[in-house]
CSV table of C-alpha atoms in Angstrom, one decimal:
chain,number,residue,atom,x,y,z
A,30,UNK,CA,81.3,75.1,113.7
A,31,UNK,CA,78.2,73.0,114.3
A,32,UNK,CA,77.1,73.7,110.7
A,33,UNK,CA,80.5,72.4,109.5
A,34,UNK,CA,79.9,69.2,111.5
A,35,UNK,CA,76.4,68.8,110.2
A,36,UNK,CA,77.8,68.9,106.6
A,37,UNK,CA,80.5,66.3,107.3
A,38,UNK,CA,83.5,68.5,107.1
A,39,UNK,CA,86.6,66.9,108.6
A,40,UNK,CA,89.6,69.2,108.4
A,41,UNK,CA,89.4,72.9,109.3
A,42,UNK,CA,92.1,75.4,108.9
A,43,UNK,CA,92.4,78.9,110.3
A,44,UNK,CA,94.3,81.5,108.2
A,45,UNK,CA,95.9,83.9,110.7
A,46,UNK,CA,96.2,87.6,110.4
A,47,UNK,CA,98.8,89.8,112.2
A,48,UNK,CA,100.3,87.8,115.1
A,49,UNK,CA,100.1,90.7,117.5
A,50,UNK,CA,96.4,91.2,116.8
A,51,UNK,CA,94.0,90.6,119.8
A,52,UNK,CA,91.3,89.6,117.3
A,53,UNK,CA,93.6,87.1,115.6
A,54,UNK,CA,94.6,85.5,118.8
A,55,UNK,CA,90.9,85.3,120.0
A,56,UNK,CA,89.7,83.9,116.7
A,57,UNK,CA,92.4,81.2,116.5
A,58,UNK,CA,91.7,80.2,120.1
A,59,UNK,CA,88.0,79.8,119.4
A,60,UNK,CA,88.5,77.9,116.2
A,61,UNK,CA,91.1,75.6,117.8
A,62,UNK,CA,89.2,74.9,121.0
A,63,UNK,CA,85.8,74.4,119.4
A,64,UNK,CA,87.2,72.5,116.5
A,65,UNK,CA,89.0,70.1,118.7
A,66,UNK,CA,86.0,69.5,120.9
A,67,UNK,CA,83.9,68.7,117.8
A,68,UNK,CA,86.5,66.3,116.5
A,69,UNK,CA,87.9,68.3,113.6
A,70,UNK,CA,91.5,68.1,112.4
A,71,UNK,CA,92.4,71.8,113.0
A,72,UNK,CA,95.5,73.6,111.9
A,73,UNK,CA,96.7,77.2,111.4
A,74,UNK,CA,98.3,78.8,108.4
A,75,UNK,CA,100.2,82.1,108.6
A,76,UNK,CA,100.2,84.7,109.8
A,77,UNK,CA,99.6,86.4,106.5
A,78,UNK,CA,99.1,90.0,105.4
A,79,UNK,CA,95.5,91.0,106.1
A,80,UNK,CA,95.0,91.8,102.4
A,81,UNK,CA,93.7,90.2,99.2
A,82,UNK,CA,97.3,89.6,98.2
A,83,UNK,CA,98.0,87.9,101.5
A,84,UNK,CA,95.0,85.6,100.8
A,85,UNK,CA,96.3,84.9,97.3
A,86,UNK,CA,99.6,83.7,98.8
A,87,UNK,CA,97.9,81.8,101.6
A,88,UNK,CA,95.9,79.8,99.1
A,89,UNK,CA,99.2,78.1,98.0
A,90,UNK,CA,99.4,76.4,101.4
A,91,UNK,CA,96.2,74.4,100.6
A,92,UNK,CA,97.3,72.8,97.3
A,93,UNK,CA,96.9,69.1,97.5
A,94,UNK,CA,95.8,69.2,101.1
A,95,UNK,CA,92.8,67.6,102.9
A,96,UNK,CA,91.3,70.8,104.3
A,97,UNK,CA,87.6,71.0,103.7
A,98,UNK,CA,86.8,74.3,105.4
A,99,UNK,CA,88.9,77.4,105.9
A,100,UNK,CA,88.1,80.1,108.5
A,101,UNK,CA,90.0,83.2,107.8
A,102,UNK,CA,91.1,86.2,109.9
A,103,UNK,CA,89.3,88.7,107.7
A,104,UNK,CA,87.2,89.0,104.5
A,105,UNK,CA,90.1,90.6,102.5
A,106,UNK,CA,92.2,87.5,103.0
A,107,UNK,CA,89.2,85.3,102.2
A,108,UNK,CA,88.7,87.2,98.9
A,109,UNK,CA,92.3,86.5,97.9
A,110,UNK,CA,91.9,82.8,98.7
A,111,UNK,CA,88.7,82.6,96.7
A,112,UNK,CA,90.2,84.4,93.7
A,113,UNK,CA,93.3,82.1,93.7
A,114,UNK,CA,91.2,78.9,94.1
A,115,UNK,CA,88.9,80.0,91.3
A,116,UNK,CA,91.9,80.7,89.0
A,117,UNK,CA,93.4,77.3,89.9
A,118,UNK,CA,90.1,75.5,89.2
A,119,UNK,CA,89.2,74.7,92.8
A,120,UNK,CA,85.5,74.7,93.3
A,121,UNK,CA,84.4,76.9,96.2
A,122,UNK,CA,82.3,75.8,98.1
A,123,UNK,CA,82.2,72.4,96.4
A,124,UNK,CA,85.8,71.3,97.2
A,125,UNK,CA,86.4,73.7,100.1
A,126,UNK,CA,84.3,76.2,102.0
A,127,UNK,CA,85.8,79.6,102.7
A,128,UNK,CA,84.6,81.6,105.7
A,129,UNK,CA,85.8,85.1,106.4
A,130,UNK,CA,85.4,87.4,109.4
A,131,UNK,CA,84.0,90.9,109.9
A,132,UNK,CA,81.1,90.8,107.5
A,133,UNK,CA,82.4,93.6,105.3
A,134,UNK,CA,80.9,94.9,102.1
A,135,UNK,CA,83.4,93.0,99.9
A,136,UNK,CA,82.2,89.5,101.0
A,137,UNK,CA,79.0,89.3,98.9
A,138,UNK,CA,80.7,90.9,95.9
A,139,UNK,CA,83.1,88.1,95.2
A,140,UNK,CA,82.0,85.1,93.0
A,141,UNK,CA,81.1,83.0,94.8
A,142,UNK,CA,80.0,85.2,97.7
A,143,UNK,CA,81.9,84.6,100.9
A,144,UNK,CA,80.2,83.5,104.1
A,145,UNK,CA,81.4,85.9,106.7
A,146,UNK,CA,81.2,85.9,110.5
A,147,UNK,CA,80.1,89.0,112.2
A,148,UNK,CA,80.9,89.1,115.9
A,149,UNK,CA,79.8,91.4,118.7
A,150,UNK,CA,80.3,91.3,122.4
A,151,UNK,CA,82.7,88.7,123.6
A,152,UNK,CA,83.8,86.2,120.9
A,153,UNK,CA,82.8,83.4,120.5
A,154,UNK,CA,79.7,83.8,122.5
A,155,UNK,CA,77.8,86.1,120.1
A,156,UNK,CA,78.3,85.1,116.5
A,157,UNK,CA,76.2,85.4,113.4
A,158,UNK,CA,77.0,84.0,110.0
A,159,UNK,CA,75.7,86.2,107.2
C-alpha cells in the first residue's frame, strides 16, 4: 500500500472472492485497515466468483468510477478484469492498476502482466509483490 501512496493513487477497491473464505476476509480486512490509515478512499466490490468470468463481470462495477487501483482476491479474477478493461479500451496500468493475489503462473502471461501479491505466514505481516 505504501507503493500506491508513493505513486499518488487516491481510490482503492478490493474485489472480494467467496464470502465464507478466510483468505477473503483477511485480505479485505488488511486492505480496508491499511488503506484507511493511509488516507485512501477504500471500497469493496463483490463477492464475485473466483474465476476469469467473475473478473470479467466485476470489471463492470468500475465503469466511470474514480478507482485508481484495484486489489483482487485472486489472480484469476484479476485476469478477467484486465481482459475486460483491455477490450473496453481502459489502459492498465495507465488508467487503473490491477493487483492480484496468490502469485500464480497466470499472472505474468496476461498482457499487461498482473502484479500479484504472494503472502506467507500471517497476512499482512509477510507480503511480497512479484
